[in-house]
Short mmCIF file of C-alpha atoms in Angstrom, two decimals:
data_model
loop_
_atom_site.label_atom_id
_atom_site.label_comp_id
_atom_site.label_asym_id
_atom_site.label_seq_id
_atom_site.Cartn_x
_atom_site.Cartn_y
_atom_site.Cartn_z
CA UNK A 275 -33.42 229.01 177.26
CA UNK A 276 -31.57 232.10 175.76
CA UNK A 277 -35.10 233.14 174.48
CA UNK A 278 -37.08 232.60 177.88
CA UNK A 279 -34.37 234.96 179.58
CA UNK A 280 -34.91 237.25 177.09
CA UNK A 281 -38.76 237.27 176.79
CA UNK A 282 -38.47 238.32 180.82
CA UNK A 283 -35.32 240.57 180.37
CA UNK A 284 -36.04 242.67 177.66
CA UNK A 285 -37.27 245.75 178.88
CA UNK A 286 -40.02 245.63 175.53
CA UNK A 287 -40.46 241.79 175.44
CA UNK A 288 -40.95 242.01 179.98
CA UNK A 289 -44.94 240.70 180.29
CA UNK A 290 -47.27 243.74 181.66
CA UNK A 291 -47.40 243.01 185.74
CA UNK A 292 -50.75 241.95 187.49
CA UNK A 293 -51.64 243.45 191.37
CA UNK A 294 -54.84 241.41 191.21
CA UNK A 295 -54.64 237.99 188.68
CA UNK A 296 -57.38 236.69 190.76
CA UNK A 297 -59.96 239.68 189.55
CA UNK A 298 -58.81 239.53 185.79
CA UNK A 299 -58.11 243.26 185.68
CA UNK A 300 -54.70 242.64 184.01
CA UNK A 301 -53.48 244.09 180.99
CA UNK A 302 -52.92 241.81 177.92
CA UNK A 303 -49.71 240.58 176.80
CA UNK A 304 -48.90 241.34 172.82
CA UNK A 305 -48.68 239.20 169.99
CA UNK A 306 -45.14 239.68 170.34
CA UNK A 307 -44.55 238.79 173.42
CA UNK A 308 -46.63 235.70 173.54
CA UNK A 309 -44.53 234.79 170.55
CA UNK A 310 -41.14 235.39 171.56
CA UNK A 311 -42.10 233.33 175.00
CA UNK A 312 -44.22 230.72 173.84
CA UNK A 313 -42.08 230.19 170.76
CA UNK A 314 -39.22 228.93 173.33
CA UNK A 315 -41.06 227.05 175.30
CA UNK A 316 -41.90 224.84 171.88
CA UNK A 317 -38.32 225.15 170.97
CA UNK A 318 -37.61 223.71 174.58
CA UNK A 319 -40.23 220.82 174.08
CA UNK A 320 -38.63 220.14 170.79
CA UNK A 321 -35.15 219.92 172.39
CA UNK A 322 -36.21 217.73 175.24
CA UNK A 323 -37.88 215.51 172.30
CA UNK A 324 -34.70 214.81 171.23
CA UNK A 325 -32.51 214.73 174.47
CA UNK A 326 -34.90 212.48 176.83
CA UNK A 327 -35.01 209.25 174.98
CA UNK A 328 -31.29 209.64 173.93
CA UNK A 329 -29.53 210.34 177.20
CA UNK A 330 -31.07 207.57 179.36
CA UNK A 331 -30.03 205.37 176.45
CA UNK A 332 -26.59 206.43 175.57
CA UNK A 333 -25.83 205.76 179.19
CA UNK A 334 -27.41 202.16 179.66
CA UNK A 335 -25.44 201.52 176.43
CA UNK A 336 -22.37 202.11 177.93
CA UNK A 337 -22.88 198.65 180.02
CA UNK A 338 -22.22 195.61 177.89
CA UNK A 339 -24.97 193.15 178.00
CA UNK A 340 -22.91 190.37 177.18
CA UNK A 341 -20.55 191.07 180.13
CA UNK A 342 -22.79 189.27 183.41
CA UNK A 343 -21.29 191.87 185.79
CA UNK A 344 -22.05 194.85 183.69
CA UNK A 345 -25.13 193.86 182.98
CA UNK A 346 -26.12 193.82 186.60
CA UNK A 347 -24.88 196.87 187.30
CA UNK A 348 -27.25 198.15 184.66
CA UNK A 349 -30.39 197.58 186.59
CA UNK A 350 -29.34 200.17 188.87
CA UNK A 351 -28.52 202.35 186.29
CA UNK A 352 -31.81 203.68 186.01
CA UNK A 353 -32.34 203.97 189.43
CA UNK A 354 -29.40 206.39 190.17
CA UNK A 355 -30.04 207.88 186.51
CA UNK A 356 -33.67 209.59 188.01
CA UNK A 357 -31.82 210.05 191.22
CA UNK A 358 -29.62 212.38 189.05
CA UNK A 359 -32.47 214.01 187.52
CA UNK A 360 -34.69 214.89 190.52
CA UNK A 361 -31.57 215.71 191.74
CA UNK A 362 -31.38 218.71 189.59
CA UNK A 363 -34.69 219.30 190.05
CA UNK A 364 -34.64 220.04 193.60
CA UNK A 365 -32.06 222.19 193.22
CA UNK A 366 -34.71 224.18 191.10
CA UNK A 367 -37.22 224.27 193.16
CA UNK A 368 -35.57 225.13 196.12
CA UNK A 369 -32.94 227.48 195.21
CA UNK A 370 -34.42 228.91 191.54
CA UNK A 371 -38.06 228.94 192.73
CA UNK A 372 -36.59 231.32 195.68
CA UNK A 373 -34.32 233.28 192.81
CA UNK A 374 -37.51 234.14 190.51
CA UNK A 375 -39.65 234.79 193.60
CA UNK A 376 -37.73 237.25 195.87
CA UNK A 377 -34.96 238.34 192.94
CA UNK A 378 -36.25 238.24 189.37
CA UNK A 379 -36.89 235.62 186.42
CA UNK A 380 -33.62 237.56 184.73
CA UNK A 381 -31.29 235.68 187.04
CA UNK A 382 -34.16 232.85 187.48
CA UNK A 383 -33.78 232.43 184.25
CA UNK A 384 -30.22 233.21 183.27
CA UNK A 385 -28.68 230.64 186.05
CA UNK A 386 -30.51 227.33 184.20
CA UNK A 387 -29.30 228.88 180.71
CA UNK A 388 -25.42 228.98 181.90
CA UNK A 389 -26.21 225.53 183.72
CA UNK A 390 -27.46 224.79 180.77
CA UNK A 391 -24.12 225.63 178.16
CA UNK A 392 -21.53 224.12 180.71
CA UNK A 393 -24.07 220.81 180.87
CA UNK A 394 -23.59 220.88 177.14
CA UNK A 395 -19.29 221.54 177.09
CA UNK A 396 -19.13 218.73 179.34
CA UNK A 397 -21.00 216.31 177.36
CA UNK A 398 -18.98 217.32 174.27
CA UNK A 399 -16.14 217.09 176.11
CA UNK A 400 -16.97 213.02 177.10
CA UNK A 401 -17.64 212.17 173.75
CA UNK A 402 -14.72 210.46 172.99
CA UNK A 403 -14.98 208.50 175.98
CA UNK A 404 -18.63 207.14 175.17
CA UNK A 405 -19.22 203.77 174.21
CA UNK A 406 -20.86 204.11 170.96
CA UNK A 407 -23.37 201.83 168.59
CA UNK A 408 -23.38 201.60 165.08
CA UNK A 409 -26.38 203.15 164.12
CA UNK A 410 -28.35 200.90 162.28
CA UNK A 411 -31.13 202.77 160.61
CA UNK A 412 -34.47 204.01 160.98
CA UNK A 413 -36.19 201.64 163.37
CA UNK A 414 -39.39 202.73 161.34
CA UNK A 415 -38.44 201.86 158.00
CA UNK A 416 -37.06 198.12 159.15
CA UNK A 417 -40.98 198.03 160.75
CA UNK A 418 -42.45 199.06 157.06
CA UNK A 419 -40.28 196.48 155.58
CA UNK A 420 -41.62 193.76 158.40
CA UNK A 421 -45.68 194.82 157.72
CA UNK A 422 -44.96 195.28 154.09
CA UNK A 423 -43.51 192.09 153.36
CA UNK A 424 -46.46 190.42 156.21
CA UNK A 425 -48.76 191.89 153.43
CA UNK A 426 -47.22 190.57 150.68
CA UNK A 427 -47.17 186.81 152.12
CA UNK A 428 -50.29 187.27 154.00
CA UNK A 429 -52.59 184.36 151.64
CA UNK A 430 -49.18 181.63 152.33
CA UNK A 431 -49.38 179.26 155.33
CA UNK A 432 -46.95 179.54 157.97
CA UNK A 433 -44.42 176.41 157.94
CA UNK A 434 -44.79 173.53 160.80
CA UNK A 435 -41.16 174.15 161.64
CA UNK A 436 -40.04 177.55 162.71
CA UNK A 437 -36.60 176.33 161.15
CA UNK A 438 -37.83 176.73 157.57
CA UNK A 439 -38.23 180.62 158.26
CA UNK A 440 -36.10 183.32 156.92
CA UNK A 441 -32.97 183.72 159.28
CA UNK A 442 -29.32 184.65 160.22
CA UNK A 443 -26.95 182.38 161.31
CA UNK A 444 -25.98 182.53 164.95
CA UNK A 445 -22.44 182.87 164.45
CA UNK A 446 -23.24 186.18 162.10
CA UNK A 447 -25.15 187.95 165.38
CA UNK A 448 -22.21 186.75 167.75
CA UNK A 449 -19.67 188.41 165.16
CA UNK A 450 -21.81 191.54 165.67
CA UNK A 451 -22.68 191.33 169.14
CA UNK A 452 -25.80 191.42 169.17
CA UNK A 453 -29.25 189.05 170.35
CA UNK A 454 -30.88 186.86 167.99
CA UNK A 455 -34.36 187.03 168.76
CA UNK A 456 -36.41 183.31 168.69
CA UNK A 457 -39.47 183.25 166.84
CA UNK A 458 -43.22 183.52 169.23
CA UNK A 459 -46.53 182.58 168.79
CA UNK A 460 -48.10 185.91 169.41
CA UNK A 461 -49.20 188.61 166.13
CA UNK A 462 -48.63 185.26 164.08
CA UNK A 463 -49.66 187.41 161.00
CA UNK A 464 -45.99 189.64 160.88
CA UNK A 465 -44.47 186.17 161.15
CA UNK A 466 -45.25 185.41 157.48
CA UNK A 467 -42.81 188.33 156.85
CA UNK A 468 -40.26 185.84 157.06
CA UNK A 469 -41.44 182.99 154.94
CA UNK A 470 -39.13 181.39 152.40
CA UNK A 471 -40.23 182.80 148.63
CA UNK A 472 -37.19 183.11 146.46
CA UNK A 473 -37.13 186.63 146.82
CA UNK A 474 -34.41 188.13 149.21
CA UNK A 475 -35.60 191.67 148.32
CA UNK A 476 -35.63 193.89 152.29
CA UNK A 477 -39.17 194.45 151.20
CA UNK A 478 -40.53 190.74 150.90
CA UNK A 479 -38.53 189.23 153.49
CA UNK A 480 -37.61 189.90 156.96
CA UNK A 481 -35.04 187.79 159.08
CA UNK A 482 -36.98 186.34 162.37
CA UNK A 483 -35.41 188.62 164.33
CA UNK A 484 -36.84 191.65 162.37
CA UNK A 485 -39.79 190.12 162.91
CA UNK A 486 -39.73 189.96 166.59
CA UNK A 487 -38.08 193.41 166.46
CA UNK A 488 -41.61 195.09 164.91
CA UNK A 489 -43.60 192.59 167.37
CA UNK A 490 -41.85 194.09 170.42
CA UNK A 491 -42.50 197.21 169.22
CA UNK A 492 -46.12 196.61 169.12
CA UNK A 493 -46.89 194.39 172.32
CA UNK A 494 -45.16 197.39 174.31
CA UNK A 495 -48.20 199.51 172.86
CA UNK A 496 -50.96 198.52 175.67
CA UNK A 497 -48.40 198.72 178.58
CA UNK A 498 -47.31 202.30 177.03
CA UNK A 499 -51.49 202.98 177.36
CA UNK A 500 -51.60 201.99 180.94
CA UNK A 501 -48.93 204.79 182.08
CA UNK A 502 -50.85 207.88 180.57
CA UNK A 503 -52.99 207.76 183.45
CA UNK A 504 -49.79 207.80 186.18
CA UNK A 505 -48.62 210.81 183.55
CA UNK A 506 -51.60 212.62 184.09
CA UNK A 507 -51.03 212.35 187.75
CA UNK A 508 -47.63 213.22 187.98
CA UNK A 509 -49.00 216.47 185.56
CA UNK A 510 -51.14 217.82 188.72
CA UNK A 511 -48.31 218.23 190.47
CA UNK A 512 -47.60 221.55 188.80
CA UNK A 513 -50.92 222.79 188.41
CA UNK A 514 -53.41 221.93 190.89
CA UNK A 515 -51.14 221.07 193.72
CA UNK A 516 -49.03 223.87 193.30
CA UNK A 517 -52.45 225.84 193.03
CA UNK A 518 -53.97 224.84 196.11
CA UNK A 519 -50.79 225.68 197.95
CA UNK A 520 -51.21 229.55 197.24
CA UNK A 521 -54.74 229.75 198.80
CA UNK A 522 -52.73 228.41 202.47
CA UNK A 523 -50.97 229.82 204.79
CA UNK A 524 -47.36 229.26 204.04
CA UNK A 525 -45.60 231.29 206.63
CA UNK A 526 -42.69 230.00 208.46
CA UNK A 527 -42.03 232.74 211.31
CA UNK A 528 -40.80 235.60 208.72
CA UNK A 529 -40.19 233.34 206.12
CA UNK A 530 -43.08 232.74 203.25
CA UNK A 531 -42.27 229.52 201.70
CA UNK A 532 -43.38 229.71 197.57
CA UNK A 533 -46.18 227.31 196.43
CA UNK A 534 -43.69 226.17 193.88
CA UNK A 535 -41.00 224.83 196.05
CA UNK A 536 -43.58 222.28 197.60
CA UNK A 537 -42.30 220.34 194.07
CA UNK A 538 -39.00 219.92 195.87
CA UNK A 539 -40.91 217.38 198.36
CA UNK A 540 -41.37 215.21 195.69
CA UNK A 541 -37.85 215.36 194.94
CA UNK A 542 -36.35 214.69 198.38
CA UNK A 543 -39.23 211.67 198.67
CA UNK A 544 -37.93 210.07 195.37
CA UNK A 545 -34.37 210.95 196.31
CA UNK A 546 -34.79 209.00 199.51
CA UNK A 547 -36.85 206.34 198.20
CA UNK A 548 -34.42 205.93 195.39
CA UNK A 549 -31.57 205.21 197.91
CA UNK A 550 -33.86 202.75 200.13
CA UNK A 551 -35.35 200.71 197.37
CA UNK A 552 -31.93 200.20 195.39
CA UNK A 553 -30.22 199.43 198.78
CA UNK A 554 -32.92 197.47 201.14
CA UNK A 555 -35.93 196.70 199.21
CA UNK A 556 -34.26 194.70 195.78
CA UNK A 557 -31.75 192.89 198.37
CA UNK A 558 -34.78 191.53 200.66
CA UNK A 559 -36.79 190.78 197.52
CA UNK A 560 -34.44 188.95 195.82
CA UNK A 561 -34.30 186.55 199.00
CA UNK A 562 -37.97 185.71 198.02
CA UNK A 563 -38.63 185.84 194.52
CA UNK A 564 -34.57 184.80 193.35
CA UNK A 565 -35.41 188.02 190.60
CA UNK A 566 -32.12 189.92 190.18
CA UNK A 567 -34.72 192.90 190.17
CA UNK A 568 -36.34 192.36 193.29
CA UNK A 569 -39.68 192.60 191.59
CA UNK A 570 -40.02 192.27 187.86
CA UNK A 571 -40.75 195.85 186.29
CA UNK A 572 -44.22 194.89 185.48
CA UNK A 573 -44.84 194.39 189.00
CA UNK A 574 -42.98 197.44 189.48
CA UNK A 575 -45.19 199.87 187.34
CA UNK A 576 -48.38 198.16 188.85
CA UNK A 577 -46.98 198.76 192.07
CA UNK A 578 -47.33 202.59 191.37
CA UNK A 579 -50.36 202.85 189.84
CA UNK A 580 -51.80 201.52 193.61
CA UNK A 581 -49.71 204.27 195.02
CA UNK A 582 -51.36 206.80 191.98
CA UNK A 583 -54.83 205.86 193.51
CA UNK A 584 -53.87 206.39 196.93
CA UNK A 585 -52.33 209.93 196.05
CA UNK A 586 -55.47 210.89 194.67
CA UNK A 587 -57.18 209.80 197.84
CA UNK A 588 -55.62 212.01 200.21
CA UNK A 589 -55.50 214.67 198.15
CA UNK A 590 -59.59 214.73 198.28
CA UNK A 591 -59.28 213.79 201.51
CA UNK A 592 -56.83 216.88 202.11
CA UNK A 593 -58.68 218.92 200.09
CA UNK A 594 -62.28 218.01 201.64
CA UNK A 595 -60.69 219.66 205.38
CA UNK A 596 -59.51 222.80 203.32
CA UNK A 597 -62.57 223.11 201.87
CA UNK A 598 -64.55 222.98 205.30
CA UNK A 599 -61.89 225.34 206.89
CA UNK A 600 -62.67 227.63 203.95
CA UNK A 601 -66.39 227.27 205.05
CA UNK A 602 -65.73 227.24 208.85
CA UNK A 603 -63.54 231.02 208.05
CA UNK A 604 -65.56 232.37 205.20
CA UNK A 605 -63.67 232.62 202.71
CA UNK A 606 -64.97 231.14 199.67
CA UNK A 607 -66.59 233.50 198.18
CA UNK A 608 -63.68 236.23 198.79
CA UNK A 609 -61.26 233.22 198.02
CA UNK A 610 -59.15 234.64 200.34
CA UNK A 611 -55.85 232.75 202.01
CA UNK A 612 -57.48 229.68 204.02
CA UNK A 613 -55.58 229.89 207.74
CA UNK A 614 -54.47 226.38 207.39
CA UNK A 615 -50.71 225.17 206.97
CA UNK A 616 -49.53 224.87 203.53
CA UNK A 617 -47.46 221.23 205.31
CA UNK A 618 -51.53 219.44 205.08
CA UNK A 619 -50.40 219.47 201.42
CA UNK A 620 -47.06 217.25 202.31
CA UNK A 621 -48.49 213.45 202.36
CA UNK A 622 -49.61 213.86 198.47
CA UNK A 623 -46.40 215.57 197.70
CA UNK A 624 -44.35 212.58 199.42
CA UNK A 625 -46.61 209.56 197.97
CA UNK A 626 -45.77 211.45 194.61
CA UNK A 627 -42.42 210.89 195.14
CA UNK A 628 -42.55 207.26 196.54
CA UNK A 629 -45.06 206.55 193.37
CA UNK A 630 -42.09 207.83 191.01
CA UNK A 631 -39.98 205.82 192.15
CA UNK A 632 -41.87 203.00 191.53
CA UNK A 633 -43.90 203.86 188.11
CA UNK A 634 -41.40 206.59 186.85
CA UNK A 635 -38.32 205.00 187.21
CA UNK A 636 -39.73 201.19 185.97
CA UNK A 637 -40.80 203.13 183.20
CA UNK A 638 -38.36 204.13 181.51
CA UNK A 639 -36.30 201.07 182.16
CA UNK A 640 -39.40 198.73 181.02
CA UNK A 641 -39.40 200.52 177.54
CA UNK A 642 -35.66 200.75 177.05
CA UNK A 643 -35.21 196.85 178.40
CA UNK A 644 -38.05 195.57 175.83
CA UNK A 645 -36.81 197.26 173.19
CA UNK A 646 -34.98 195.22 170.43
CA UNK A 647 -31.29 195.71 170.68
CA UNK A 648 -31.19 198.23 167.42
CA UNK A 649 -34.72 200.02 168.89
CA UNK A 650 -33.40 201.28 172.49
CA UNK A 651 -33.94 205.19 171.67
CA UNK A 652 -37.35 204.52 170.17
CA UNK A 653 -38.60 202.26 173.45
CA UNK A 654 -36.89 204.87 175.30
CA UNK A 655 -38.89 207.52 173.70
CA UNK A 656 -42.67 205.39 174.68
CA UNK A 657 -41.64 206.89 177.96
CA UNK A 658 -41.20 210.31 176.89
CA UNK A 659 -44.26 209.95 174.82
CA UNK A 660 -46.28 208.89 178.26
CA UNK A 661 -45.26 212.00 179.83
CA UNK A 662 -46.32 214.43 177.20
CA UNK A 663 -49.77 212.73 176.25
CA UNK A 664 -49.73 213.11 180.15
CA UNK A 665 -49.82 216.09 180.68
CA UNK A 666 -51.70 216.96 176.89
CA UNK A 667 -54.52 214.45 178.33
CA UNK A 668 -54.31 216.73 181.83
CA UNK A 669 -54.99 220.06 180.16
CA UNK A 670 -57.99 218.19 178.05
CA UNK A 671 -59.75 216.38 181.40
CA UNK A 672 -59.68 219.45 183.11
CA UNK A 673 -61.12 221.51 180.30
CA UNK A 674 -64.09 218.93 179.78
CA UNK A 675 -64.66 218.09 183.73
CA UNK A 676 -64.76 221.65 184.08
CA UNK A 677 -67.71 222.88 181.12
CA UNK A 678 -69.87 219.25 182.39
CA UNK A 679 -70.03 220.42 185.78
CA UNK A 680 -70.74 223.83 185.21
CA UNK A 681 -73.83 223.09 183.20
CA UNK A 682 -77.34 224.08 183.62
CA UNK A 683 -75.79 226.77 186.27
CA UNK A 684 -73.94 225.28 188.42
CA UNK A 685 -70.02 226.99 189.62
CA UNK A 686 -68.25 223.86 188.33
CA UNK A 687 -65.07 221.55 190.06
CA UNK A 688 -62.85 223.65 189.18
CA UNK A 689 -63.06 227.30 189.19
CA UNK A 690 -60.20 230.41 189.15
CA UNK A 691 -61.47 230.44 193.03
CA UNK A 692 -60.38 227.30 194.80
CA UNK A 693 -62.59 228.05 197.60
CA UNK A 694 -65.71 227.99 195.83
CA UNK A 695 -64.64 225.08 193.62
CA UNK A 696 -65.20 221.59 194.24
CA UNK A 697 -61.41 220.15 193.45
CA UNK A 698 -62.27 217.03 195.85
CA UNK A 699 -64.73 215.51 193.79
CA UNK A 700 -62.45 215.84 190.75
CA UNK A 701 -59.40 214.22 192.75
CA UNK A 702 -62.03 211.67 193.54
CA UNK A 703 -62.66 211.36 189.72
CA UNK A 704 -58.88 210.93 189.74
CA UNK A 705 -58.96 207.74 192.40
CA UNK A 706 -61.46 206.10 190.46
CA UNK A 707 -59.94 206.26 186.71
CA UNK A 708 -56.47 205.22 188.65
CA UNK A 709 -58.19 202.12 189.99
CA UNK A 710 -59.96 201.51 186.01
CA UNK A 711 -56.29 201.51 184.50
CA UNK A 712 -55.06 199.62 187.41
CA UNK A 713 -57.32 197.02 186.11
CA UNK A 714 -56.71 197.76 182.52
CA UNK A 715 -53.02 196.98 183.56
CA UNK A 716 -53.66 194.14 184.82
CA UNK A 717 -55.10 192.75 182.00
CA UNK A 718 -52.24 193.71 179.37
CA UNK A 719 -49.59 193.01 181.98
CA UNK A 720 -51.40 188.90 181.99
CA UNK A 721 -51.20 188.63 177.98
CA UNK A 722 -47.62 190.68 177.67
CA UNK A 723 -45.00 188.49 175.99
CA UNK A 724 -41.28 189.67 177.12
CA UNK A 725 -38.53 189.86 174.84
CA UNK A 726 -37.62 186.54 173.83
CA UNK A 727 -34.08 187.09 174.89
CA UNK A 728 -34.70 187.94 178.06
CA UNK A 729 -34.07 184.47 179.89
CA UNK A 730 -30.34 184.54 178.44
CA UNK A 731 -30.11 187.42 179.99
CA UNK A 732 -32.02 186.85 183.75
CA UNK A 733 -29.14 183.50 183.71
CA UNK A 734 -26.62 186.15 183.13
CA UNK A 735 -27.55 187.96 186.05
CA UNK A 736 -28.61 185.13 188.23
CA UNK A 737 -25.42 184.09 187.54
CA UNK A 738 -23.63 187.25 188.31
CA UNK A 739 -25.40 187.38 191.74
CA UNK A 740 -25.01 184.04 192.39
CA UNK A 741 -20.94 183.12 191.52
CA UNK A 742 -21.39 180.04 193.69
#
């Protein structure tokens, strides 16, 4: 962040300004600019690689599973834990959007960076306080050991009685607080990891619950492939939405309202949202399906990969009447402002928020709740993984829809010029892969084993909401 103020406060580093970006008369940037900016905005991905999966997890830790009233109050956790963050980001997008606009990216800038160092004092400064786990090694060397040793006793037959496998005493995981996992029928092959062979060496033979560990790991994989799609949604919302919203009007008597801050729409949805569904929805819910959840998260996710389909249709729907107003004014070749209000754009900005609530926030809890007890941060980080390969997988689509259509002469969707583009058809595109994975997810949600340890837990809870 210290480097992004700089790259726009510099008076050398400061990028060369642009009257006209539309008629690509604009002077280059140099190699030393694009370095200095683009080399923090890696540095930035790299530090959000390591803060994302850590943060949501070091705060469900601090609720103690084997405490039934704790553990409830865990499944809101999440909920008010993406409150928090959209929180922040609608402060951004209201107040900082405004800032860089109408003041300059110095102070645009400089205000997240100071945010940024008190965020970081304060978080220091509740370290002491913090619940803390014993680490207990890399989660992907104790998966090596599981396939390693699988490999090793692949040719012996598994034994009638799940007994005669490899494992702990239950008094030894009690000691240590934490879940022994019971031994499943699924990805039989890793269970011969913990056949019985006279070796005890960590790379022959795995406990059960190792076993089930590395299984988890794996069975997550196919749900984690079902939420790049819902990534690559949530990606358009700061590029093409945000794009379309410069070519309308967005005049509010002498106020011009900045593309950008639409974002903060999505924030106030999901802020809302957040507050109805953890309030109304899980309590009615729970009346009819006796889940402690409301809905299980599975049903959750699915639930917002309908909504990611129906986003997508409005927005060609939206899109389609901008299109024709562009027609009905002409403007498309001149891809002058379209007189239309920039609020047609609001019903795919709100669904996005709605949807986040529902995919977003189910998410992250899904991958950190089906991890194995010493794997959180790694299942936590399936859900930072979704997001990036999100929005890599955006860039990529767009790329390829955009050379295919502009064969054998043709403009293409998606063009610098909105108004001669064809950005319905490729939100229609965008309806029909969201209704594919929607079946894809529907498939690997049928077959998906849960955590083994998970009913101990739903009687925990049951009982917790239920002290009668």
């Amino acid at each position: 962040m210290i480097l992004l103020t700089m790259a726009v406060s510099l008076p050398t580093q400061k990028l060369p300004s642009c009257a006209q970006p539309t008629a690509g008369h604009c002077d280059k940037p140099s190699t030393l600019q694009l370095a200095l900016y683009f080399g923090a905005l890696y540095i930035v991905a790299i530090g959000i690689g390591g803060t994302k999966p850590n943060i949501s997890t070091i705060g469900a830790d601090q609720f103690d599973d084997f405490h039934s009233k704790e553990k409830n109050q865990k499944i809101s956790f999440f909920n008010w834990w993406m409150f928090s963050i959209f929180f922040g980001a609608f402060f951004a997008n209201i107040i900082l959007v405004y800032i860089q606009d109408n003041i300059g990216w110095t102070l645009g800038y400089g205000l997240p960076t100071a945010g940024l160092a008190i965020a970081t004092a304060i978080f220091i400064a509740g370290i002491p306080f913090y619940r803390h786990k014993v680490p207990a090694g890399s989660p992907f060397t104790r998966m090596a050991k599981v396939i390693v040793a699988a490999i090793n006793n692949r040719k012996l037959p598994l034994p009638r009685d799940a007994k005669e496998l490899y494992e702990w005493d239950l008094e030894e995981y009690t000691k240590k607080k934490k879940f022994r996992m019971e031994v499943t029928s699924t990805l039989s092959f890793l269970t011969k990891a913990s056949i019985r062979t006279g070796s005890t060496h960590p790379w022959r033979l795995s406990t059960v619950t190792e076993v089930e560990e590395t299984k988890q790991m794996i069975r997550m994989i196919p749900i984690l492939f079902a939420t790049f799609i819902p990534s690559i949604m949530l990606a358009q919302v700061n590029t093409l939405f945000i794009k379309q919203g410069t070519t309308l009007d967005r005049k509010v008597g002498n106020f011009s309202i900045p593309p950008a801050s639409l974002i903060a729409i999505v924030n106030v949805s999901l802020l809302i949202s957040v507050v109805l569904y953890d309030r109304i929805f899980v309590k009615i819910m729970r009346k009819f399906t006796k889940n402690p959840r409301g809905i299980t998260l599975l049903q959750r996710m699915g639930t917002g990969i309908i909504i990611h389909a129906l986003i997508m249709l409005v927005s060609c729907l939206v899109e389609r009447r901008r299109l024709a107003a562009a027609r009905e004014h002409g403007v498309v070749e001149s891809g002058d402002q379209v007189p239309l209000s920039i609020f047609i754009l609001l019903p795919q900005f709100i669904l996005m928020g709605i949807a986040n609530v529902f995919m977003e926030v189910s998410k992250v809890e899904f991958f950190y709740n089906q991890a194995p007890e010493s794997m959180k941060s790694l299942g936590t980080s399936y859900s930072s993984t979704s997001i990036g390969v999100g929005n890599f997988l955006s860039g990529v689509l767009l790329k390829l829809v955009s050379n295919i259509s502009s064969r054998h002469g043709g403009k293409g969707w998606i063009i610098n010029n909105l108004n001669a583009s064809h950005l319905d058809y490729y939100y229609a595109f965008f309806a029909i892969l969201n209704c594919l994975n929607f079946i894809f997810f529907l498939v690997v949600s049928k077959y998906y084993v849960y955590k083994s340890e998970l009913s101990n837990s739903i009687e925990l809870l049951t009982e917790s909401n239920n002290p009668h």
